[in-house]
Short mmCIF file of C-alpha atoms and ligand atoms in Angstrom, two decimals:
data_model
loop_
_atom_site.label_atom_id
_atom_site.label_comp_id
_atom_site.label_asym_id
_atom_site.label_seq_id
_atom_site.Cartn_x
_atom_site.Cartn_y
_atom_site.Cartn_z
CA UNK A 162 -122.51 -29.73 -280.54
CA UNK A 163 -120.10 -32.66 -280.82
CA UNK A 164 -120.88 -36.10 -279.60
CA UNK A 165 -118.43 -36.62 -276.81
CA UNK A 166 -117.58 -39.99 -275.46
CA UNK A 167 -119.17 -39.07 -272.17
CA UNK A 168 -122.40 -38.07 -273.85
CA UNK A 169 -122.48 -41.27 -275.87
CA UNK A 170 -121.99 -43.37 -272.77
CA UNK A 171 -124.75 -41.48 -271.02
CA UNK A 172 -127.14 -42.23 -273.86
CA UNK A 173 -126.11 -45.87 -273.80
CA UNK A 174 -126.66 -46.08 -270.06
CA UNK A 175 -130.12 -44.58 -270.37
CA UNK A 176 -131.06 -47.03 -273.10
CA UNK A 177 -129.93 -49.82 -270.84
CA UNK A 178 -132.26 -48.47 -268.18
CA UNK A 179 -135.16 -49.19 -270.48
CA UNK A 180 -135.91 -45.81 -272.06
CA UNK A 181 -137.03 -46.05 -275.64
CA UNK A 182 -134.44 -44.71 -278.04
CA UNK A 183 -134.98 -43.88 -281.68
CA UNK A 184 -134.03 -46.92 -283.69
CA UNK A 185 -130.52 -46.92 -284.93
CA UNK A 186 -128.97 -44.38 -282.60
CA UNK A 187 -126.93 -46.90 -280.74
CA UNK A 188 -126.34 -49.29 -283.59
CA UNK A 189 -124.66 -46.62 -285.72
CA UNK A 190 -120.89 -46.81 -285.43
CA UNK A 191 -119.39 -44.13 -283.22
CA UNK A 192 -117.03 -43.05 -285.98
CA UNK A 193 -119.95 -42.23 -288.26
CA UNK A 194 -121.74 -40.28 -285.55
CA UNK A 195 -118.70 -38.22 -284.73
CA UNK A 196 -117.72 -37.59 -288.34
CA UNK A 197 -121.18 -36.44 -289.34
CA UNK A 198 -121.21 -33.69 -286.78
CA UNK A 199 -118.35 -32.00 -288.57
CA UNK A 200 -119.76 -31.64 -292.09
CA UNK A 201 -118.82 -28.17 -293.30
CA UNK A 202 -120.65 -26.52 -296.20
CA UNK A 203 -118.79 -25.31 -299.30
CA UNK A 204 -117.90 -21.70 -298.69
CA UNK A 205 -120.02 -18.97 -300.22
CA UNK A 206 -119.14 -15.34 -300.67
CA UNK A 207 -121.63 -13.51 -298.48
CA UNK A 208 -123.96 -10.82 -299.90
CA UNK A 209 -123.17 -11.80 -303.50
CA UNK A 210 -126.55 -13.34 -304.38
CA UNK A 211 -129.54 -11.04 -304.88
CA UNK A 212 -132.47 -11.69 -302.53
CA UNK A 213 -135.09 -13.79 -304.32
CA UNK A 214 -138.77 -13.29 -303.57
CA UNK A 215 -140.99 -16.38 -303.88
CA UNK A 216 -143.51 -16.15 -306.73
CA UNK A 217 -147.19 -15.61 -305.94
CA UNK A 218 -149.26 -18.61 -307.02
CA UNK A 219 -152.18 -18.03 -309.39
CA UNK A 220 -155.39 -19.88 -308.61
CA UNK A 221 -156.35 -22.63 -311.07
CA UNK A 222 -159.87 -21.29 -310.97
CA UNK A 223 -161.90 -18.78 -309.06
CA UNK A 224 -165.39 -19.57 -307.88
CA UNK A 225 -167.87 -17.59 -305.86
CA UNK A 226 -166.20 -16.99 -302.50
CA UNK A 227 -163.44 -19.55 -303.17
CA UNK A 228 -160.10 -19.65 -304.94
CA UNK A 229 -158.87 -23.09 -306.01
CA UNK A 230 -155.17 -23.85 -306.16
CA UNK A 231 -153.10 -26.86 -307.03
CA UNK A 232 -149.62 -27.52 -305.68
CA UNK A 233 -147.40 -30.49 -306.45
CA UNK A 234 -144.90 -31.53 -303.82
CA UNK A 235 -141.92 -32.84 -305.73
CA UNK A 236 -138.16 -33.02 -305.95
CA UNK A 237 -136.33 -30.51 -308.12
CA UNK A 238 -132.82 -29.19 -308.59
CA UNK A 239 -132.10 -25.62 -307.53
CA UNK A 240 -128.98 -23.52 -307.59
CA UNK A 241 -128.77 -22.46 -303.94
CA UNK A 242 -124.99 -22.30 -303.63
CA UNK A 243 -123.57 -20.47 -306.66
CA UNK A 244 -122.47 -22.95 -309.33
CA UNK A 245 -123.83 -26.01 -307.51
CA UNK A 246 -127.04 -27.99 -307.67
CA UNK A 247 -129.11 -28.95 -304.64
CA UNK A 248 -132.01 -31.37 -304.74
CA UNK A 249 -134.89 -29.76 -302.88
CA UNK A 250 -138.27 -31.17 -301.93
CA UNK A 251 -140.50 -28.24 -302.64
CA UNK A 252 -144.07 -27.16 -303.13
CA UNK A 253 -144.14 -27.09 -306.96
CA UNK A 254 -140.47 -28.00 -306.63
CA UNK A 255 -139.65 -24.58 -305.19
CA UNK A 256 -137.88 -23.62 -301.96
CA UNK A 257 -139.47 -21.55 -300.53
CA UNK A 258 -142.77 -22.68 -302.02
CA UNK A 259 -144.98 -20.26 -303.94
CA UNK A 260 -146.77 -17.62 -301.86
CA UNK A 261 -150.53 -17.88 -301.44
CA UNK A 262 -152.20 -14.46 -301.39
CA UNK A 263 -155.52 -14.80 -299.58
CA UNK A 264 -158.29 -12.41 -298.53
CA UNK A 265 -159.89 -12.53 -295.11
CA UNK A 266 -163.32 -14.19 -295.44
CA UNK A 267 -162.54 -15.67 -298.85
CA UNK A 268 -161.99 -19.40 -298.88
CA UNK A 269 -158.93 -21.04 -300.37
CA UNK A 270 -158.95 -24.69 -301.42
CA UNK A 271 -155.57 -26.20 -302.20
CA UNK A 272 -155.15 -29.56 -303.85
CA UNK A 273 -151.80 -30.82 -302.57
CA UNK A 274 -150.41 -33.53 -304.82
CA UNK A 275 -147.64 -35.72 -303.51
CA UNK A 276 -145.02 -36.75 -306.03
CA UNK A 277 -142.35 -37.24 -303.38
CA UNK A 278 -141.15 -40.72 -302.38
CA UNK A 279 -142.49 -40.30 -298.82
CA UNK A 280 -145.81 -39.52 -297.12
CA UNK A 281 -146.50 -35.85 -296.35
CA UNK A 282 -148.98 -33.81 -294.32
CA UNK A 283 -149.38 -30.10 -294.97
CA UNK A 284 -150.15 -27.69 -292.11
CA UNK A 285 -151.14 -24.05 -292.48
CA UNK A 286 -149.33 -22.47 -289.53
CA UNK A 287 -151.48 -19.74 -287.97
CA UNK A 288 -154.59 -20.87 -289.80
CA UNK A 289 -157.98 -21.19 -288.13
CA UNK A 290 -158.63 -24.38 -290.03
CA UNK A 291 -161.15 -27.23 -289.68
CA UNK A 292 -159.44 -30.30 -288.20
CA UNK A 293 -159.63 -32.40 -291.36
CA UNK A 294 -157.62 -29.73 -293.23
CA UNK A 295 -155.20 -28.83 -290.45
CA UNK A 296 -152.47 -31.20 -291.50
CA UNK A 297 -152.67 -33.44 -288.44
CA UNK A 298 -149.35 -35.32 -288.25
CA UNK A 299 -150.88 -38.68 -289.16
CA UNK A 300 -153.33 -37.38 -291.79
CA UNK A 301 -150.94 -38.43 -294.52
CA UNK A 302 -150.96 -37.96 -298.24
CA UNK A 303 -149.28 -41.11 -299.47
CA UNK A 304 -147.14 -40.92 -302.59
CA UNK A 305 -148.70 -41.75 -305.92
CA UNK A 306 -145.98 -44.20 -306.76
CA UNK A 307 -144.60 -46.94 -304.63
CA UNK A 308 -145.22 -46.33 -300.97
CA UNK A 309 -142.73 -46.60 -298.20
CA UNK A 310 -144.87 -46.80 -295.10
CA UNK A 311 -142.96 -49.66 -293.57
CA UNK A 312 -141.04 -47.20 -291.41
CA UNK A 313 -140.90 -47.59 -287.70
CA UNK A 314 -142.57 -44.32 -286.86
CA UNK A 315 -144.28 -43.43 -283.64
CA UNK A 316 -147.52 -45.07 -284.79
CA UNK A 317 -150.25 -43.98 -287.16
CA UNK A 318 -153.79 -43.09 -286.29
CA UNK A 319 -154.85 -40.60 -288.92
CA UNK A 320 -156.70 -40.67 -292.18
CA UNK A 321 -154.69 -41.19 -295.31
CA UNK A 322 -155.16 -40.08 -298.87
CA UNK A 323 -153.32 -41.43 -301.84
CA UNK A 324 -151.66 -39.07 -304.27
CA UNK A 325 -153.47 -35.89 -303.30
CA UNK A 326 -155.62 -34.19 -300.70
CA UNK A 327 -157.81 -31.10 -300.90
CA UNK A 328 -157.24 -28.72 -297.99
CA UNK A 329 -159.92 -26.11 -297.24
CA UNK A 330 -158.88 -22.86 -295.59
CA UNK A 331 -161.82 -20.61 -294.62
CA UNK A 332 -159.45 -17.65 -293.95
CA UNK A 333 -162.12 -16.37 -291.54
CA UNK A 334 -159.46 -14.48 -289.66
CA UNK A 335 -157.69 -11.15 -289.71
CA UNK A 336 -154.86 -10.20 -292.03
CA UNK A 337 -151.66 -11.96 -291.00
CA UNK A 338 -148.51 -13.66 -292.22
CA UNK A 339 -149.15 -17.39 -292.17
CA UNK A 340 -146.98 -20.11 -293.60
CA UNK A 341 -147.54 -23.64 -294.78
CA UNK A 342 -145.15 -26.48 -294.22
CA UNK A 343 -144.82 -30.22 -293.90
CA UNK A 344 -146.03 -31.75 -290.63
CA UNK A 345 -145.54 -35.48 -291.21
CA UNK A 346 -145.34 -37.38 -287.93
CA UNK A 347 -141.72 -38.08 -286.94
CA UNK A 348 -140.31 -36.51 -290.13
CA UNK A 349 -141.23 -32.83 -289.98
CA UNK A 350 -137.59 -31.87 -289.35
CA UNK A 351 -135.98 -33.52 -292.38
CA UNK A 352 -138.90 -32.75 -294.70
CA UNK A 353 -138.93 -29.03 -293.87
CA UNK A 354 -135.15 -29.02 -294.12
CA UNK A 355 -135.39 -30.26 -297.71
CA UNK A 356 -137.60 -27.30 -298.53
CA UNK A 357 -141.29 -27.93 -297.78
CA UNK A 358 -142.27 -24.45 -296.54
CA UNK A 359 -143.97 -21.41 -298.08
CA UNK A 360 -145.86 -18.21 -297.21
CA UNK A 361 -149.65 -17.85 -297.01
CA UNK A 362 -150.50 -14.18 -296.54
CA UNK A 363 -154.00 -13.08 -295.56
CA UNK A 364 -155.02 -9.47 -296.25
CA UNK A 365 -158.08 -7.54 -295.15
CA UNK A 366 -159.74 -4.13 -295.30
CA UNK A 367 -158.14 -2.86 -292.11
CA UNK A 368 -154.70 -3.43 -293.55
CA UNK A 369 -155.71 -2.05 -296.98
CA UNK A 370 -156.45 1.37 -295.51
CA UNK A 371 -153.03 1.74 -293.87
CA UNK A 372 -150.27 3.75 -295.57
CA UNK A 373 -147.65 1.07 -294.85
CA UNK A 374 -145.05 0.26 -297.51
CA UNK A 375 -146.51 -2.06 -300.15
CA UNK A 376 -145.78 -3.55 -303.53
CA UNK A 377 -142.06 -4.11 -304.00
CA UNK A 378 -141.46 -2.50 -300.62
CA UNK A 379 -143.35 -5.22 -298.76
CA UNK A 380 -141.11 -8.27 -298.72
CA UNK A 381 -141.49 -11.65 -297.04
CA UNK A 382 -138.22 -12.91 -295.54
CA UNK A 383 -137.99 -16.60 -294.76
CA UNK A 384 -134.82 -17.08 -292.71
CA UNK A 385 -133.40 -20.54 -292.11
CA UNK A 386 -130.11 -22.38 -291.78
CA UNK A 387 -128.83 -25.38 -293.70
CA UNK A 388 -125.63 -27.37 -294.06
CA UNK A 389 -124.56 -28.63 -297.47
CA UNK A 390 -122.37 -31.55 -298.51
CA UNK A 391 -119.39 -31.01 -300.76
CA UNK A 392 -121.54 -31.75 -303.83
CA UNK A 393 -124.12 -29.13 -302.87
CA UNK A 394 -126.75 -31.51 -301.49
CA UNK A 395 -128.44 -30.77 -298.18
CA UNK A 396 -126.85 -32.42 -295.19
CA UNK A 397 -129.33 -33.48 -292.50
CA UNK A 398 -128.23 -35.94 -289.82
CA UNK A 399 -131.01 -38.47 -290.34
CA UNK A 400 -130.30 -41.95 -289.07
CA UNK A 401 -131.92 -43.12 -292.30
CA UNK A 402 -131.67 -40.57 -295.15
CA UNK A 403 -134.39 -42.46 -297.09
CA UNK A 404 -136.73 -41.33 -294.27
CA UNK A 405 -138.20 -44.75 -293.69
CA UNK A 406 -136.75 -44.92 -290.19
CA UNK A 407 -137.12 -41.77 -288.15
CA UNK A 408 -134.64 -40.12 -285.84
CA UNK A 409 -131.48 -38.06 -285.97
CA UNK A 410 -127.96 -38.84 -284.93
CA UNK A 411 -127.41 -38.41 -281.22
CA UNK A 412 -125.60 -35.09 -281.41
CA UNK A 413 -128.60 -33.52 -283.16
CA UNK A 414 -131.41 -34.51 -280.80
CA UNK A 415 -131.72 -30.99 -279.46
CA UNK A 416 -131.84 -29.39 -282.88
CA UNK A 417 -130.16 -29.36 -286.26
CA UNK A 418 -128.18 -26.19 -286.83
CA UNK A 419 -126.85 -25.40 -290.30
CA UNK A 420 -123.69 -23.41 -290.97
CA UNK A 421 -125.17 -21.51 -293.94
CA UNK A 422 -127.87 -18.90 -293.48
CA UNK A 423 -130.51 -18.72 -296.20
CA UNK A 424 -133.07 -15.97 -296.77
CA UNK A 425 -135.84 -16.95 -299.19
CA UNK A 426 -133.62 -19.88 -300.10
CA UNK A 427 -130.50 -17.85 -300.98
CA UNK A 428 -127.27 -17.86 -298.96
CA UNK A 429 -126.58 -14.52 -297.23
CA UNK A 430 -128.31 -12.54 -299.99
CA UNK A 431 -128.30 -8.80 -300.52
CA UNK A 432 -131.15 -6.52 -301.47
CA UNK A 433 -130.94 -3.10 -303.06
CA UNK A 434 -133.22 -0.57 -301.41
CA UNK A 435 -133.98 3.12 -301.78
CA UNK A 436 -133.70 5.47 -298.84
CA UNK A 437 -137.35 4.92 -297.84
CA UNK A 438 -139.52 2.72 -295.64
CA UNK A 439 -139.75 -1.00 -296.32
CA UNK A 440 -141.98 -3.59 -294.70
CA UNK A 441 -140.55 -7.04 -294.00
CA UNK A 442 -142.65 -10.04 -292.98
CA UNK A 443 -139.94 -11.99 -291.18
CA UNK A 444 -140.44 -15.72 -290.62
CA UNK A 445 -137.93 -17.88 -288.81
CA UNK A 446 -138.27 -21.16 -290.71
CA UNK A 447 -135.18 -22.70 -289.12
CA UNK A 448 -135.54 -26.16 -287.63
CA UNK A 449 -134.02 -25.05 -284.32
CA UNK A 450 -132.01 -21.83 -284.62
CA UNK A 451 -133.17 -18.74 -282.72
CA UNK A 452 -132.25 -15.43 -284.37
CA UNK A 453 -131.52 -12.25 -282.46
CA UNK A 454 -131.72 -9.81 -285.35
CA UNK A 455 -129.99 -6.44 -285.41
CA UNK A 456 -128.85 -3.97 -288.06
CA UNK A 457 -125.13 -3.29 -288.46
CA UNK A 458 -124.40 -0.46 -288.34
CA UNK A 459 -127.45 0.66 -286.39
CA UNK A 460 -129.04 3.79 -287.82
CA UNK A 461 -128.58 7.13 -286.14
CA UNK A 462 -131.44 8.22 -283.94
CA UNK A 463 -132.57 5.07 -282.23
CA UNK A 464 -134.40 1.82 -282.70
CA UNK A 465 -134.31 0.50 -286.29
CA UNK A 466 -137.15 -2.07 -286.26
CA UNK A 467 -140.69 -0.75 -286.05
CA UNK A 468 -142.87 -3.78 -285.38
CA UNK A 469 -146.32 -3.46 -286.92
CA UNK A 470 -147.48 -7.07 -286.67
CA UNK A 471 -146.98 -10.39 -284.88
CA UNK A 472 -147.92 -14.01 -285.68
CA UNK A 473 -151.62 -13.14 -285.68
CA UNK A 474 -151.55 -9.88 -287.64
CA UNK A 475 -151.35 -6.15 -287.01
CA UNK A 476 -150.63 -4.73 -283.58
CA UNK A 477 -152.84 -1.95 -282.22
CA UNK A 478 -149.86 0.41 -282.33
CA UNK A 479 -146.30 0.07 -283.58
CA UNK A 480 -143.51 -0.98 -281.20
CA UNK A 481 -139.90 0.03 -281.84
CA UNK A 482 -137.09 -2.44 -281.16
CA UNK A 483 -133.30 -2.33 -281.23
CA UNK A 484 -133.32 -6.06 -281.89
CA UNK A 485 -135.84 -8.70 -282.87
CA UNK A 486 -135.58 -12.05 -281.11
CA UNK A 487 -137.35 -14.59 -283.31
CA UNK A 488 -137.58 -18.29 -282.50
CA UNK A 489 -138.56 -21.00 -284.98
CA UNK A 490 -142.01 -20.47 -286.59
CA UNK A 491 -142.57 -16.98 -285.16
CA UNK A 492 -143.33 -14.07 -287.49
CA UNK A 493 -142.45 -10.43 -286.95
CA UNK A 494 -143.84 -7.83 -289.33
CA UNK A 495 -141.44 -4.88 -289.20
CA UNK A 496 -140.80 -1.61 -291.01
CA UNK A 497 -137.24 -0.37 -291.51
CA UNK A 498 -136.58 3.26 -292.47
CA UNK A 499 -133.57 3.34 -294.79
CA UNK A 500 -133.69 7.15 -294.99
CA UNK A 501 -131.74 7.02 -291.74
CA UNK A 502 -128.73 5.88 -293.76
CA UNK A 503 -126.87 7.81 -296.44
CA UNK A 504 -127.24 6.56 -300.00
CA UNK A 505 -124.33 4.21 -300.67
CA UNK A 506 -124.44 2.61 -297.22
CA UNK A 507 -124.42 -1.15 -296.94
CA UNK A 508 -126.33 -2.36 -293.89
CA UNK A 509 -126.02 -5.91 -292.60
CA UNK A 510 -128.85 -7.78 -290.98
CA UNK A 511 -127.05 -9.75 -288.32
CA UNK A 512 -127.91 -12.47 -285.83
CA UNK A 513 -126.35 -11.51 -282.52
CA UNK A 514 -126.90 -15.06 -281.29
CA UNK A 515 -124.85 -16.48 -284.17
CA UNK A 516 -121.12 -17.12 -284.30
CA UNK A 517 -118.75 -16.58 -287.21
CA UNK A 518 -120.59 -16.98 -290.50
CA UNK A 519 -123.94 -17.65 -288.83
CA UNK A 520 -123.82 -14.19 -287.26
CA UNK A 521 -124.60 -12.72 -290.69
CA UNK A 522 -128.04 -13.04 -292.26
CA UNK A 523 -128.26 -10.70 -295.28
CA UNK A 524 -127.40 -7.17 -296.39
CA UNK A 525 -129.41 -4.16 -297.48
CA UNK A 526 -127.63 -1.87 -299.93
CA UNK A 527 -129.07 1.64 -299.89
CA UNK A 528 -128.50 2.50 -303.55
CA UNK A 529 -130.84 5.32 -304.47
CA UNK A 530 -132.84 8.27 -303.33
CA UNK A 531 -136.60 8.17 -303.65
CA UNK A 532 -139.56 10.17 -302.48
CA UNK A 533 -141.26 8.69 -299.43
CA UNK A 534 -144.82 7.58 -300.06
CA UNK A 535 -145.46 5.48 -296.97
CA UNK A 536 -145.76 6.09 -293.27
CA UNK A 537 -146.25 4.02 -290.15
CA UNK A 538 -149.42 5.37 -288.53
CA UNK A 539 -149.64 5.62 -284.76
CA UNK A 540 -152.74 3.45 -284.80
CA UNK A 541 -152.60 0.27 -286.83
CA UNK A 542 -155.56 -1.90 -285.91
CA UNK A 543 -158.74 -1.29 -283.89
CA UNK A 544 -158.53 -2.52 -280.32
CA UNK A 545 -157.69 -6.22 -280.34
CA UNK A 546 -160.32 -8.48 -278.81
CA UNK A 547 -158.00 -10.43 -276.53
CA UNK A 548 -159.41 -13.16 -274.28
CA UNK A 549 -160.03 -12.00 -270.72
CA UNK A 550 -158.06 -14.23 -268.32
CA UNK A 551 -160.60 -13.45 -265.58
CA UNK A 552 -163.15 -15.35 -267.64
CA UNK A 553 -160.95 -18.42 -267.80
CA UNK A 554 -162.61 -21.39 -266.15
CA UNK A 555 -159.47 -23.41 -266.21
CA UNK A 556 -155.71 -23.09 -266.00
CA UNK A 557 -153.66 -25.88 -267.51
CA UNK A 558 -149.96 -26.33 -267.01
CA UNK A 559 -147.57 -27.93 -269.49
CA UNK A 560 -143.90 -28.58 -268.86
CA UNK A 561 -141.64 -29.06 -271.88
CA UNK A 562 -138.43 -30.97 -271.20
CA UNK A 563 -135.84 -31.47 -273.91
CA UNK A 564 -134.59 -34.73 -275.30
CA UNK A 565 -131.07 -34.68 -273.93
CA UNK A 566 -132.23 -35.54 -270.44
CA UNK A 567 -134.41 -38.40 -271.68
CA UNK A 568 -132.15 -40.38 -273.93
CA UNK A 569 -133.56 -38.74 -277.02
CA UNK A 570 -137.26 -38.40 -276.29
CA UNK A 571 -138.68 -34.95 -275.69
CA UNK A 572 -141.69 -34.68 -273.47
CA UNK A 573 -144.63 -32.53 -272.43
CA UNK A 574 -145.66 -33.21 -268.82
CA UNK A 575 -143.27 -36.17 -268.95
CA UNK A 576 -145.22 -37.82 -271.75
CA UNK A 577 -144.26 -38.38 -275.36
CA UNK A 578 -146.78 -37.78 -278.14
CA UNK A 579 -149.55 -40.33 -278.55
CA UNK A 580 -152.02 -39.52 -281.34
CA UNK A 581 -154.75 -41.30 -279.35
CA UNK A 582 -154.29 -39.45 -276.06
CA UNK A 583 -156.12 -36.17 -275.48
CA UNK A 584 -154.27 -33.92 -273.03
CA UNK A 585 -156.76 -31.05 -272.87
CA UNK A 586 -160.43 -30.75 -273.81
CA UNK A 587 -161.48 -27.11 -273.92
CA UNK A 588 -165.12 -26.32 -274.74
CA UNK A 589 -165.82 -24.46 -277.96
CA UNK A 590 -165.81 -20.75 -277.18
CA UNK A 591 -164.16 -21.17 -273.76
CA UNK A 592 -161.27 -19.04 -272.59
CA UNK A 593 -158.47 -20.90 -270.85
CA UNK A 594 -155.13 -19.93 -269.35
CA UNK A 595 -152.27 -22.19 -270.33
CA UNK A 596 -148.97 -22.07 -268.46
CA UNK A 597 -145.94 -23.28 -270.33
CA UNK A 598 -142.66 -24.00 -268.65
CA UNK A 599 -139.59 -25.00 -270.56
CA UNK A 600 -136.30 -26.67 -269.90
CA UNK A 601 -134.10 -25.41 -271.37
CA UNK A 602 -135.90 -23.48 -274.13
CA UNK A 603 -138.66 -24.24 -276.60
CA UNK A 604 -140.73 -22.31 -279.15
CA UNK A 605 -144.24 -23.50 -278.25
CA UNK A 606 -146.94 -23.53 -280.91
CA UNK A 607 -150.68 -24.09 -280.62
CA UNK A 608 -152.69 -25.04 -283.66
CA UNK A 609 -156.16 -23.52 -284.34
CA UNK A 610 -155.95 -20.64 -281.86
CA UNK A 611 -154.04 -17.45 -281.36
CA UNK A 612 -153.28 -16.42 -277.82
CA UNK A 613 -152.34 -13.42 -275.72
CA UNK A 614 -149.20 -13.62 -273.60
CA UNK A 615 -150.20 -12.68 -270.03
CA UNK A 616 -146.93 -12.96 -268.18
CA UNK A 617 -143.35 -14.14 -268.43
CA UNK A 618 -141.57 -15.57 -265.37
CA UNK A 619 -144.18 -13.99 -263.13
CA UNK A 620 -143.55 -10.53 -264.55
CA UNK A 621 -145.02 -8.65 -267.47
CA UNK A 622 -144.84 -10.05 -271.02
CA UNK A 623 -141.52 -9.58 -272.79
CA UNK A 624 -140.72 -7.11 -275.57
CA UNK A 625 -141.50 -9.70 -278.26
CA UNK A 626 -144.77 -10.98 -276.82
CA UNK A 627 -147.09 -8.26 -278.14
CA UNK A 628 -150.20 -8.88 -280.20
CA UNK A 629 -151.82 -12.15 -281.14
CA UNK A 630 -149.35 -15.02 -281.01
CA UNK A 631 -149.50 -18.65 -282.11
CA UNK A 632 -145.92 -19.47 -281.19
CA UNK A 633 -144.15 -18.25 -278.07
CA UNK A 634 -140.51 -18.67 -277.16
CA UNK A 635 -140.22 -20.03 -273.64
CA UNK A 636 -136.67 -19.89 -272.43
CA UNK A 637 -135.98 -21.51 -269.11
CA UNK A 638 -139.00 -20.20 -267.27
CA UNK A 639 -142.77 -19.85 -267.33
CA UNK A 640 -145.02 -18.12 -269.81
CA UNK A 641 -148.76 -17.78 -269.19
CA UNK A 642 -151.06 -17.27 -272.15
CA UNK A 643 -154.82 -16.85 -272.58
CA UNK A 644 -156.59 -18.45 -275.54
CA UNK A 645 -160.22 -18.56 -276.64
CA UNK A 646 -160.97 -21.88 -278.32
CA UNK A 647 -163.05 -20.67 -281.23
CA UNK A 648 -163.54 -21.75 -284.78
CA UNK A 649 -163.93 -25.50 -284.90
CA UNK A 650 -164.49 -28.53 -282.75
CA UNK A 651 -162.06 -31.38 -283.10
CA UNK A 652 -158.59 -32.65 -282.41
CA UNK A 653 -155.52 -30.47 -282.85
CA UNK A 654 -151.92 -30.61 -281.72
CA UNK A 655 -149.73 -28.26 -279.76
CA UNK A 656 -146.01 -28.81 -279.72
CA UNK A 657 -142.48 -27.54 -279.59
CA UNK A 658 -141.47 -25.98 -282.92
CA UNK A 659 -137.86 -27.00 -282.57
CA UNK A 660 -138.51 -29.59 -285.27
CA UNK A 661 -136.10 -32.15 -283.85
CA UNK A 662 -137.91 -31.94 -280.51
CA UNK A 663 -141.23 -32.19 -282.30
CA UNK A 664 -140.10 -35.30 -284.19
CA UNK A 665 -138.85 -36.73 -280.90
CA UNK A 666 -142.47 -36.49 -279.73
CA UNK A 667 -142.64 -33.17 -277.88
CA UNK A 668 -146.23 -32.84 -278.99
CA UNK A 669 -149.69 -33.37 -277.49
CA UNK A 670 -153.36 -33.21 -278.48
CA UNK A 671 -156.13 -30.93 -277.42
CA UNK A 672 -159.69 -31.56 -278.48
CA UNK A 673 -162.16 -28.73 -278.72
CA UNK A 674 -165.51 -30.13 -277.52
CU1 LIG B 1669 -138.27 -27.88 -277.90
#
């Protein structure tokens, strides 16, 4: 999106009418705003880089019932674009961060050390986590060195630690693909963009017994988009790249879209596969981009993606899809059968919602024949214990309206985020129905709970709403979900996972009483 003169004038007029604008938007010269929107990344030959897989982190020590880890959030140089260096802010300096392999019922304690020049807060997305370890946006870990907290953020009301914080994850939940990422108030967009995201995979006995592809045939795929400067550094349209002042340039208020697609941190990578089944844990870690994934060419004989899991773990039974529509923060656990292609075939994973270069994601090269040792069983998980909407005592309604209409601020029920205001107070153990409506479209995420999608625009749930969800894509209509508020009492957030909307305060609190 370009900043047109008309759009700029509209923003100016709204500011004049007294709406709060992020600092700096209007004081930045128009020439700078317009020029920034047209940064184009150095070109990269697609499918030339092999797909990396993030390393699995070893615990520092293992106690009875608990594994203890240590991660240092720091800057490091990585070769993302061939022959160039990019400074990333990564967990242990890596982008993506190292993968945590956890067992259901076995606690993980992670000491997060902050060696970055800014405050951070680390959230385990999909985790049933006590509030003090949930990575509340204002529960900051301040840097060890000199602190820059003078920024004009949206206000601070959390606890702070200096240098490090120990996060406790009970993992008292079923096997699922979770991920951890930065959640600092007002700065989640730029800090994720620089690389602060990694996988946290929980396994359990139900999953162990299934004959799904495993080992090297079970691959996490973190898909995101970035734009790079000529020198290889990340380009993010912050008003203040030092991240003391928050906010993005006006053209980016409804999301930052990169022109280079990365999978596990590599641009348009390729992966060699045998002609067998593979399991992919797909995460859309983009700030704002929605992916409509398809295989090109499609295999003979029908739907190529066999979905076995959603945000909250295994489905009861597999669901086959022609395409997988995945909005930011959602996870789809899918099996692809490469025996439906001849050896020698090169198969692109494409994004049908992309244009030009962003329509390509990665490529699978079917390079060898191998005996099949996996299957996708017709039953995956025992019947899922979804909340019963008839037991819901309460229906709450939340309307998400994007920033463009509000001079930059994004709202839920016409309110911007206030860490002190509680917008819903469900009782511990209670089932509630929440109705989300969105204008125009928002991936809506609830912390602490997983939910069941009940309906979409008054009709049945959509093809991508199956299973336990913690993030649901609401696109210009209404989605009703049922959630049971179990696990912990305390204050949690729910918000839009378009990170620019989130940073522009499309977030609210619920407190489990
Ligand atoms: Cu949004």
